[in-house]
XYZ file of C-alpha atoms in Angstrom:
653
model
C -141.299 -177.169 68.377
C -138.142 -176.779 70.431
C -135.242 -174.560 69.456
C -131.975 -175.697 67.962
C -130.266 -178.022 70.449
C -127.984 -180.122 68.243
C -124.865 -179.404 66.217
C -125.094 -180.739 62.688
C -121.981 -182.064 60.968
C -122.189 -182.817 57.219
C -121.839 -186.459 56.241
C -118.568 -187.674 54.739
C -119.054 -189.061 51.258
C -117.216 -192.060 49.836
C -117.220 -193.222 46.226
C -118.245 -196.762 45.236
C -118.460 -198.684 41.976
C -120.812 -201.529 41.078
C -118.880 -204.633 40.136
C -121.873 -206.768 39.129
C -125.063 -204.907 38.160
C -127.137 -208.121 38.253
C -126.845 -208.615 42.010
C -127.006 -205.306 43.866
C -126.689 -206.789 47.348
C -122.964 -207.516 47.386
C -121.618 -205.917 44.229
C -120.879 -202.381 45.427
C -117.155 -202.030 46.008
C -115.585 -198.943 47.629
C -112.720 -197.096 46.016
C -109.562 -196.726 48.064
C -109.310 -193.691 50.331
C -106.874 -192.025 47.949
C -109.071 -192.572 44.879
C -112.242 -191.553 46.720
C -110.594 -188.374 47.999
C -109.408 -187.544 44.485
C -112.916 -188.081 43.092
C -114.499 -186.006 45.883
C -112.112 -183.096 45.436
C -112.679 -183.075 41.679
C -116.455 -183.218 42.205
C -116.430 -180.331 44.695
C -114.185 -178.282 42.433
C -116.727 -178.692 39.655
C -119.524 -177.530 41.972
C -117.693 -174.411 43.167
C -116.404 -173.455 39.730
C -119.743 -173.982 38.009
C -118.256 -176.591 35.672
C -120.508 -179.479 36.672
C -121.731 -179.930 33.118
C -118.193 -180.316 31.776
C -117.080 -183.939 31.593
C -114.108 -184.538 33.858
C -112.084 -187.761 33.833
C -110.315 -189.003 36.965
C -107.815 -191.886 36.803
C -108.289 -194.508 39.528
C -107.123 -198.009 40.522
C -103.476 -197.392 39.659
C -104.521 -195.508 36.479
C -106.069 -198.680 35.065
C -109.576 -197.168 35.128
C -111.011 -193.771 34.184
C -114.053 -192.390 36.018
C -116.203 -189.962 34.046
C -117.825 -187.918 36.783
C -120.708 -186.516 34.748
C -121.714 -189.955 33.445
C -121.009 -191.638 36.780
C -119.322 -194.443 34.850
C -115.953 -196.177 35.262
C -114.150 -197.421 32.134
C -111.267 -199.896 31.890
C -108.224 -198.521 30.067
C -106.182 -201.574 29.092
C -108.838 -204.218 28.406
C -112.427 -204.442 27.216
C -115.233 -204.757 29.756
C -118.644 -203.104 30.287
C -118.468 -199.762 32.104
C -119.152 -199.826 35.839
C -121.700 -197.617 37.586
C -120.206 -195.156 40.061
C -121.928 -193.510 43.056
C -121.063 -190.781 45.522
C -122.363 -192.555 48.613
C -123.372 -191.405 52.092
C -126.433 -193.478 53.116
C -126.657 -197.291 53.118
C -129.203 -200.045 53.798
C -128.994 -203.788 54.538
C -131.459 -206.608 55.086
C -131.063 -209.445 57.578
C -129.839 -211.847 54.886
C -127.609 -209.377 53.076
C -123.851 -209.754 53.412
C -122.990 -206.082 53.136
C -124.611 -202.674 52.991
C -125.861 -201.267 49.701
C -125.586 -197.536 49.002
C -128.744 -195.560 48.232
C -128.926 -193.651 44.948
C -127.476 -190.164 45.209
C -130.843 -188.364 44.979
C -132.278 -190.581 47.733
C -129.224 -189.950 49.915
C -129.637 -186.199 49.437
C -133.259 -186.300 50.690
C -132.284 -188.439 53.671
C -129.422 -186.114 54.575
C -131.682 -183.033 54.518
C -134.213 -184.783 56.784
C -131.420 -185.844 59.132
C -130.038 -182.288 59.268
C -133.449 -180.878 60.227
C -133.949 -183.546 62.879
C -130.569 -182.756 64.448
C -131.000 -179.018 64.408
C -134.553 -179.154 65.765
C -133.969 -182.217 67.971
C -137.106 -183.741 66.451
C -136.828 -187.560 66.477
C -140.478 -188.543 66.934
C -140.337 -191.312 64.350
C -139.633 -188.859 61.609
C -140.722 -190.511 58.342
C -139.463 -189.824 54.850
C -141.587 -191.355 52.116
C -140.417 -191.479 48.536
C -142.563 -191.547 45.370
C -141.312 -195.058 44.662
C -142.889 -196.358 47.873
C -139.948 -196.632 50.259
C -140.378 -195.223 53.734
C -137.375 -194.469 55.945
C -137.968 -193.804 59.645
C -135.450 -191.781 61.687
C -135.844 -193.022 65.280
C -132.646 -191.420 66.602
C -129.238 -190.310 65.359
C -128.079 -193.944 65.584
C -131.287 -195.893 64.862
C -132.847 -195.622 61.403
C -134.873 -198.203 59.467
C -136.538 -198.705 56.122
C -140.094 -199.959 56.429
C -141.235 -203.009 54.382
C -143.404 -201.420 51.761
C -142.330 -201.602 48.138
C -138.853 -202.904 47.248
C -136.257 -200.375 46.143
C -136.289 -199.633 42.440
C -132.666 -200.719 41.999
C -132.696 -203.813 44.204
C -134.801 -206.968 43.869
C -135.923 -208.204 47.300
C -137.210 -211.683 48.016
C -140.830 -212.020 49.303
C -139.602 -213.318 52.659
C -137.529 -210.163 53.144
C -140.398 -207.766 52.464
C -141.848 -208.365 55.925
C -138.613 -207.393 57.727
C -137.386 -203.812 58.161
C -134.002 -202.977 56.708
C -131.236 -201.319 58.710
C -130.230 -197.838 57.523
C -126.834 -196.281 58.215
C -125.383 -192.832 57.625
C -121.756 -192.655 56.503
C -119.055 -195.315 56.572
C -118.613 -195.278 60.345
C -121.574 -197.523 61.020
C -121.186 -200.111 58.276
C -117.608 -201.309 58.963
C -116.667 -201.579 55.329
C -113.135 -202.701 54.484
C -111.560 -200.114 52.233
C -108.982 -201.390 49.729
C -105.415 -200.269 50.115
C -104.294 -197.526 47.807
C -101.525 -198.180 45.289
C -98.302 -196.184 45.011
C -98.430 -193.978 41.974
C -94.816 -194.805 41.110
C -94.350 -197.937 39.000
C -90.919 -199.552 39.279
C -91.458 -202.441 36.873
C -94.031 -203.571 34.299
C -94.989 -207.205 33.701
C -97.231 -208.476 30.897
C -98.981 -211.771 31.714
C -100.119 -214.109 28.898
C -102.716 -216.804 29.630
C -102.794 -220.404 28.432
C -105.502 -222.436 26.685
C -109.169 -221.572 27.026
C -111.060 -218.463 28.133
C -110.614 -219.201 31.859
C -107.409 -219.378 33.864
C -108.070 -220.826 37.316
C -110.153 -223.383 39.182
C -112.865 -220.754 39.746
C -113.282 -220.378 35.954
C -112.246 -216.732 36.019
C -110.783 -214.895 33.063
C -107.255 -213.575 32.744
C -108.243 -210.058 33.857
C -109.627 -211.245 37.202
C -106.689 -213.601 37.785
C -104.119 -210.895 37.067
C -106.026 -208.558 39.404
C -105.550 -211.074 42.224
C -101.900 -211.551 41.267
C -101.407 -207.788 41.433
C -103.202 -207.592 44.781
C -100.936 -210.261 46.244
C -97.937 -208.326 44.933
C -99.043 -205.132 46.701
C -99.604 -207.028 49.941
C -96.197 -208.731 49.807
C -94.436 -205.465 49.011
C -95.928 -203.969 52.173
C -95.046 -206.964 54.342
C -91.686 -208.134 52.950
C -90.183 -204.929 51.546
C -91.280 -202.574 54.332
C -87.774 -201.439 55.217
C -86.902 -200.843 51.571
C -90.119 -198.888 51.050
C -89.370 -196.698 54.057
C -85.752 -196.092 53.128
C -86.051 -195.584 49.376
C -88.443 -194.211 46.807
C -89.886 -197.662 46.171
C -93.141 -197.938 44.250
C -94.881 -201.049 42.940
C -94.916 -203.574 40.107
C -97.706 -203.260 37.551
C -99.128 -206.467 36.087
C -101.250 -206.242 32.917
C -103.171 -209.115 31.259
C -102.689 -210.108 27.621
C -105.778 -211.811 26.162
C -105.330 -213.651 22.852
C -108.130 -216.255 23.173
C -110.846 -213.686 22.464
C -109.297 -212.715 19.125
C -108.639 -216.294 18.022
C -112.216 -217.360 18.762
C -113.835 -214.117 17.615
C -115.767 -213.294 14.478
C -112.616 -212.239 12.616
C -111.312 -215.801 12.268
C -114.660 -217.623 12.199
C -112.910 -220.739 13.476
C -115.569 -221.440 16.122
C -118.312 -221.617 13.485
C -116.186 -223.896 11.339
C -115.497 -226.236 14.252
C -119.127 -226.196 15.357
C -120.312 -227.469 11.959
C -118.216 -230.612 12.304
C -118.743 -231.211 16.042
C -120.792 -234.274 16.970
C -124.005 -233.640 18.941
C -123.270 -236.243 21.619
C -121.731 -235.296 25.001
C -122.189 -231.678 23.945
C -120.820 -230.075 27.103
C -117.587 -232.030 26.951
C -117.171 -231.272 23.252
C -117.818 -227.546 23.770
C -115.234 -227.494 26.552
C -112.751 -229.265 24.288
C -113.448 -226.884 21.404
C -112.779 -223.796 23.531
C -109.735 -225.091 25.412
C -107.849 -228.186 24.233
C -108.123 -227.235 20.559
C -105.972 -224.177 21.251
C -102.976 -226.529 21.275
C -103.836 -227.712 17.762
C -104.465 -224.151 16.612
C -100.972 -223.197 17.749
C -99.501 -225.977 15.605
C -101.402 -224.724 12.551
C -99.516 -222.217 10.358
C -102.648 -220.114 9.831
C -103.811 -219.846 13.411
C -100.319 -219.884 14.896
C -99.659 -216.701 12.947
C -102.907 -215.260 14.338
C -101.953 -216.146 17.912
C -98.400 -214.824 17.646
C -99.521 -211.601 15.948
C -102.251 -211.085 18.547
C -99.913 -211.585 21.499
C -97.173 -209.357 20.088
C -99.496 -206.583 18.931
C -101.433 -206.619 22.212
C -98.219 -206.408 24.245
C -96.980 -203.507 22.114
C -100.357 -201.759 22.367
C -100.500 -202.135 26.145
C -96.906 -200.951 26.403
C -97.692 -197.811 24.426
C -100.827 -197.033 26.454
C -98.934 -197.599 29.685
C -96.177 -195.171 28.697
C -98.784 -192.557 27.790
C -100.400 -192.866 31.215
C -97.065 -193.094 33.060
C -94.784 -190.616 31.268
C -92.318 -190.646 34.188
C -91.787 -194.418 34.000
C -88.110 -195.363 33.754
C -88.250 -199.013 34.862
C -87.811 -202.216 32.909
C -90.405 -204.550 31.418
C -90.758 -208.320 31.878
C -93.008 -211.058 30.486
C -94.834 -213.911 32.216
C -96.736 -216.740 30.560
C -98.877 -219.548 31.926
C -99.051 -222.962 30.251
C -99.356 -222.501 26.467
C -98.840 -218.772 26.990
C -95.294 -219.468 28.150
C -94.565 -221.455 24.975
C -95.944 -218.611 22.857
C -93.649 -216.138 24.597
C -90.663 -218.487 24.364
C -91.093 -218.879 20.604
C -91.623 -215.134 20.252
C -88.524 -214.262 22.275
C -86.434 -216.893 20.499
C -87.178 -215.157 17.205
C -86.524 -211.581 18.300
C -83.855 -209.666 16.424
C -80.846 -208.231 18.140
C -80.753 -204.526 17.469
C -78.927 -203.917 14.176
C -78.224 -200.346 13.132
C -76.405 -200.862 9.856
C -78.042 -200.071 6.520
C -78.239 -203.687 5.361
C -80.117 -204.623 8.530
C -82.766 -201.980 7.863
C -83.213 -202.953 4.222
C -83.508 -206.687 4.834
C -85.663 -206.729 7.934
C -89.282 -207.869 8.056
C -90.213 -204.426 9.389
C -88.801 -202.810 6.236
C -91.052 -204.865 3.954
C -94.011 -204.224 6.232
C -93.443 -200.461 6.044
C -93.470 -200.741 2.247
C -97.066 -201.933 2.485
C -96.386 -205.481 1.299
C -99.189 -207.781 2.536
C -98.492 -210.529 5.060
C -98.628 -213.434 2.570
C -96.103 -212.054 0.056
C -94.009 -210.726 2.944
C -93.719 -214.225 4.412
C -92.648 -215.600 1.031
C -89.983 -212.906 0.616
C -88.566 -213.579 4.070
C -88.580 -217.319 3.423
C -86.759 -216.897 0.077
C -84.191 -214.624 1.735
C -83.689 -217.258 4.375
C -83.223 -220.029 1.805
C -80.876 -217.905 -0.271
C -78.722 -217.035 2.733
C -78.590 -220.706 3.707
C -77.368 -221.669 0.229
C -74.700 -218.976 0.348
C -73.472 -220.203 3.727
C -73.369 -223.810 2.483
C -71.152 -222.787 -0.443
C -68.774 -220.491 1.408
C -68.767 -222.115 4.847
C -69.357 -218.770 6.544
C -72.225 -217.501 8.599
C -73.732 -214.039 8.181
C -77.107 -213.692 9.901
C -79.864 -211.993 7.941
C -81.769 -209.364 9.957
C -85.304 -210.520 10.546
C -84.354 -214.192 10.222
C -84.103 -216.354 13.386
C -80.550 -217.110 14.506
C -78.427 -219.796 12.905
C -77.486 -222.852 14.914
C -75.369 -225.935 14.972
C -74.149 -226.343 11.381
C -71.161 -223.967 11.648
C -70.592 -223.515 15.370
C -67.016 -222.330 14.857
C -68.041 -219.212 12.906
C -71.448 -218.234 14.276
C -71.544 -214.750 15.767
C -74.002 -215.508 18.582
C -74.777 -218.672 20.570
C -77.908 -220.422 19.353
C -80.637 -222.411 21.009
C -80.154 -225.629 19.129
C -77.275 -228.054 19.317
C -76.985 -231.721 18.498
C -79.203 -233.737 16.182
C -81.811 -236.398 16.860
C -80.736 -239.985 16.437
C -83.671 -240.715 14.118
C -82.677 -238.589 11.124
C -80.506 -235.573 10.313
C -82.394 -232.322 10.780
C -81.548 -228.853 9.551
C -81.631 -226.706 12.682
C -80.461 -223.571 10.985
C -83.577 -221.450 11.216
C -85.600 -222.965 14.074
C -88.569 -223.510 11.768
C -90.347 -226.524 10.236
C -87.088 -228.484 10.447
C -87.782 -229.319 14.088
C -91.544 -229.283 14.074
C -92.202 -225.586 14.634
C -94.549 -224.056 12.087
C -93.029 -221.596 9.653
C -94.451 -218.137 10.355
C -93.216 -214.561 10.481
C -92.483 -213.504 14.040
C -93.250 -209.841 14.865
C -90.888 -207.773 16.964
C -91.598 -206.323 20.388
C -91.182 -202.611 20.992
C -88.878 -203.195 23.971
C -86.264 -205.623 25.256
C -87.623 -207.607 28.235
C -85.566 -207.860 31.380
C -86.914 -211.275 32.410
C -89.261 -214.012 31.225
C -91.209 -216.041 33.814
C -92.733 -219.335 32.623
C -95.477 -220.678 34.940
C -96.543 -224.314 34.622
C -94.781 -224.439 31.290
C -94.636 -227.232 28.666
C -91.666 -225.590 26.899
C -89.296 -228.486 27.621
C -91.756 -231.050 26.275
C -92.468 -229.097 23.077
C -88.766 -228.582 22.366
C -88.166 -232.303 22.828
C -91.090 -233.269 20.589
C -89.806 -230.853 17.955
C -86.611 -232.893 17.859
C -84.332 -230.851 20.075
C -81.979 -233.042 22.111
C -79.976 -230.428 23.932
C -79.861 -226.644 24.379
C -76.499 -225.067 23.732
C -75.171 -223.901 27.133
C -73.975 -220.689 25.480
C -77.438 -219.864 24.166
C -79.495 -217.013 25.596
C -82.673 -215.359 24.383
C -81.607 -212.646 21.908
C -83.228 -209.702 23.718
C -84.040 -211.087 27.180
C -81.429 -211.437 29.926
C -83.197 -213.715 32.416
C -85.432 -216.780 32.282
C -87.281 -218.618 35.083
C -89.166 -221.898 34.770
C -91.566 -222.063 37.748
C -93.777 -225.076 38.341
C -95.782 -227.019 40.925
C -94.463 -230.559 41.586
C -97.868 -232.113 40.744
C -98.535 -230.019 37.620
C -99.178 -232.512 34.771
C -98.464 -229.903 32.079
C -95.173 -228.550 33.449
C -91.739 -229.847 32.415
C -88.191 -229.069 33.444
C -85.682 -227.423 31.090
C -82.356 -227.508 32.964
C -81.755 -231.202 32.092
C -81.698 -230.137 28.434
C -78.653 -227.962 29.192
C -76.637 -229.940 31.751
C -75.300 -233.434 31.187
C -77.734 -236.305 31.818
C -75.365 -237.894 34.349
C -75.732 -234.869 36.607
C -78.777 -235.436 38.808
C -79.642 -231.789 39.445
C -82.812 -231.197 41.486
C -84.683 -227.912 40.971
C -84.409 -224.958 43.321
C -87.093 -225.106 46.026
C -89.079 -221.860 46.181
C -89.161 -220.527 49.759
C -92.503 -220.208 51.503
C -93.665 -216.591 51.646
C -93.837 -216.807 55.458
C -90.127 -217.441 55.629
C -89.596 -221.184 56.037
C -90.338 -224.571 54.541
C -93.829 -225.955 55.044
C -94.176 -228.026 58.213
C -95.002 -231.338 56.521
C -91.968 -231.006 54.226
C -89.701 -230.300 57.187
C -91.084 -233.386 58.915
C -90.487 -235.471 55.779
C -86.882 -234.244 55.562
C -86.348 -235.023 59.237
C -87.602 -238.575 58.778
C -85.302 -239.026 55.785
C -82.312 -237.822 57.802
C -83.162 -240.150 60.698
C -83.539 -243.077 58.296
C -80.258 -242.221 56.561
C -78.400 -241.921 59.871
C -79.833 -245.247 61.027
C -78.744 -247.020 57.835
C -75.306 -245.443 58.114
C -74.964 -246.678 61.697
C -75.957 -250.211 60.724
C -73.503 -250.152 57.812
C -70.711 -248.929 60.087
C -71.325 -251.646 62.685
C -71.432 -254.283 59.948
C -68.163 -253.033 58.484
C -66.418 -253.110 61.870
C -67.622 -256.673 62.511
C -66.414 -257.856 59.094
C -63.025 -256.268 59.712
C -62.643 -258.053 63.042
C -63.624 -261.467 61.640
C -61.578 -261.328 58.397
C -58.159 -263.028 58.152
C -55.217 -260.633 57.641
C -54.030 -260.481 54.029
C -51.379 -258.509 52.190
C -52.948 -255.685 50.129
C -51.556 -253.493 47.374
C -52.802 -250.095 46.196
C -54.997 -250.272 43.066
C -53.291 -249.702 39.747
C -54.998 -247.385 37.233
C -55.594 -249.303 34.070
C -57.813 -249.486 31.078
C -61.488 -249.063 31.964
C -60.832 -247.263 35.260
C -61.224 -243.583 36.054
C -58.313 -243.240 38.443
C -56.279 -241.289 35.904
C -59.018 -238.743 35.332
C -59.092 -235.388 37.147
C -61.045 -235.395 40.420
C -63.947 -233.399 38.969
C -64.301 -235.375 35.744
C -65.488 -238.828 34.782
C -65.230 -240.705 31.515
C -65.691 -238.432 28.524
C -64.739 -235.297 30.427
C -68.250 -234.706 31.742
C -68.495 -232.968 35.106
C -69.609 -234.867 38.185
C -69.909 -233.244 41.595
C -67.383 -234.522 44.100
C -68.839 -236.352 47.038
C -72.114 -236.949 45.223
C -72.687 -240.552 44.098
C -74.121 -241.083 40.620
C -73.868 -237.375 39.898
C -76.335 -236.261 42.592
C -75.896 -232.774 43.948
C -75.993 -231.581 47.522
C -78.051 -228.481 48.411
C -74.940 -226.404 49.028
C -73.622 -227.182 45.535
C -76.843 -226.665 43.599
C -76.679 -222.901 43.169
C -73.025 -222.965 42.079
C -73.552 -225.272 39.107
C -73.512 -223.666 35.679
C -76.666 -224.352 33.684
C -75.923 -222.304 30.602
C -76.728 -218.719 29.777
C -80.543 -218.802 29.545
C -80.593 -217.081 32.933
C -77.174 -215.488 32.822
C -75.436 -218.587 34.170
C -77.810 -218.961 37.123
C -80.286 -221.743 37.877
C -83.741 -221.340 36.335
C -85.830 -224.405 37.274
C -87.847 -223.478 40.380
C -90.369 -225.749 42.110
C -93.163 -224.711 44.483
C -93.784 -226.449 47.782
C -96.963 -228.513 47.766
C -99.517 -227.846 50.497
C -100.100 -230.445 53.233
C -103.494 -231.438 51.826
C -102.076 -231.820 48.318
C -99.426 -234.272 49.488
C -102.085 -236.868 50.414
C -103.119 -237.472 46.802
C -101.101 -236.147 43.864
C -103.676 -237.163 41.257
C -106.595 -235.515 43.039
C -104.888 -232.108 42.938
C -103.259 -232.418 39.514
C -105.605 -230.034 37.666
C -105.646 -227.587 40.551
C -101.844 -227.655 40.617
C -101.706 -226.485 37.009
C -103.996 -223.545 37.816
C -102.508 -222.565 41.178
C -99.992 -219.954 40.039
C -102.433 -217.031 39.796
C -103.105 -217.007 43.549
C -99.768 -218.412 44.736
C -98.083 -215.941 47.070
C -94.866 -217.961 46.839
C -94.827 -217.424 43.070
C -95.551 -213.717 43.420
C -92.784 -213.285 45.987
C -90.256 -215.043 43.728
C -91.077 -212.634 40.905
C -90.748 -209.637 43.221
C -87.411 -210.860 44.579
C -85.921 -211.350 41.131
C -87.297 -208.054 39.829
C -86.074 -205.916 42.715
C -82.772 -207.768 43.037
C -81.902 -206.283 39.662
C -82.569 -202.840 41.151
C -80.353 -203.537 44.160
C -83.298 -203.891 46.575
C -83.267 -207.018 48.729
C -85.585 -208.423 51.372
């Protein structure tokens, strides 16, 4: 045996977690360098201090997960999911048909590392074999060539029979496996956004849940912050935006309500798959229009948002940013109804004694509490009818329409349907909305983003003709209605505020790469060429008619009855505004952003439309469903949210 000829360097460990325990081939995901370093330092500190047996918890993944080092388990903080297995990894193996390398168990890696150390120090590489009690045999041919012989499959990985005849490649450390490490997240959180899903347990075309979809949304946000806000990040103490999912479907369809069992008993046995899909998705719309289950949904959303907000503040005690809300599909309607019924902060004694929170603190159950609030509402309405004055009751949704000259705050509702007179005073059953008690949020949101939202349609079906331009959400400053042009569920809202004669197109959301998509630019160019050609033909025709007409004496037109010559330049009949230079009330692109559309978004525009992709433009119907589910992975949508959020902090692109 030769003397020591090699210099041994200890292997660098990296921490991984198992995302899917069923399939061990491609489910091991590395932690970011920052998280792995934090885990390694904590682990080594426990070894040197003799505190290995003491359970130590390390926060990872933006403090959304806690790793318990002794258990080697990773637990989600904000939502429920099975714990993930965690490994301190240094040795890896991969078969010919495997996509990525799989880390060995820690005890196996320790044995392999000791054998490698001896081989380096003694320069002994004569097919050094390490055989384990489980049957695996690893052969060290050289410092760079190591294989696992096809004997018995690994105890934690199921190999196919065809793979048992092929040796597996073995690698030491991360250098040889070319793994892509995820980017670390800034510890500082500038803004918090709660995202509420729509109907059904899945949110996108891949049938993923709200947690996975929000994870992708958050990942796109981190990537865009690095690429589009690089200068701001370098020049200021800029952190990140945290997005947290709000899941209400699980509670509604859980054992607590028992609604799934009730529906199953009356479901027909035919076309079972279609009926099961309908029961778990489409029926959510009917549940929201039921007083019983609407109360469950609203309470679940509000309580979950408040719970997540409290947990977040506990884990981020230095957080000083604002909070916003985002809802997809039915989730946006839920948030809109919830925000519409929030109370403006009232500090006087009467407000505290008459609020819904006061009766709740007294221990009065939900049923009697709803009746008390309803009686207070009726009593206040009778008093206002007698005296002709308006004094809002704390805890009761704002008063609208009946006494606009004395109301203290602008209200959502104005005008009445032509079918029958409707009492809009309390935004309840009078316009189709179920009568429930709306809980209060623990904070005042900065902005509300509606994605693929049916809010406009529901308000119209409830009997609302027009939104008062002076109305704004009681506790939320900004509102954005974002939709895909082919989304069959989405509806506009701006036309409910502006006059019908004003043809106001939505604001086109810029592409995240900085320009309009190529096929849209080509379409606009063709339209301009066609318009110029028609204008040229019209001009030539007009010149020819002028040359061929006989000269006649003409007089200037006289303004008379039925003409608009006496009206101001910016007004038409009835005093309604029409943009100058725009026939039939159409608006040019330069004028669009200067038009007032009420106070829902502080006087700014709030209908925003995404640009369809080139493939989508070939067939609108083919991509209709996909268009309704596209927002979760839409970088254009993410960038719009980031722009609006950071614009409020004085940070621009």
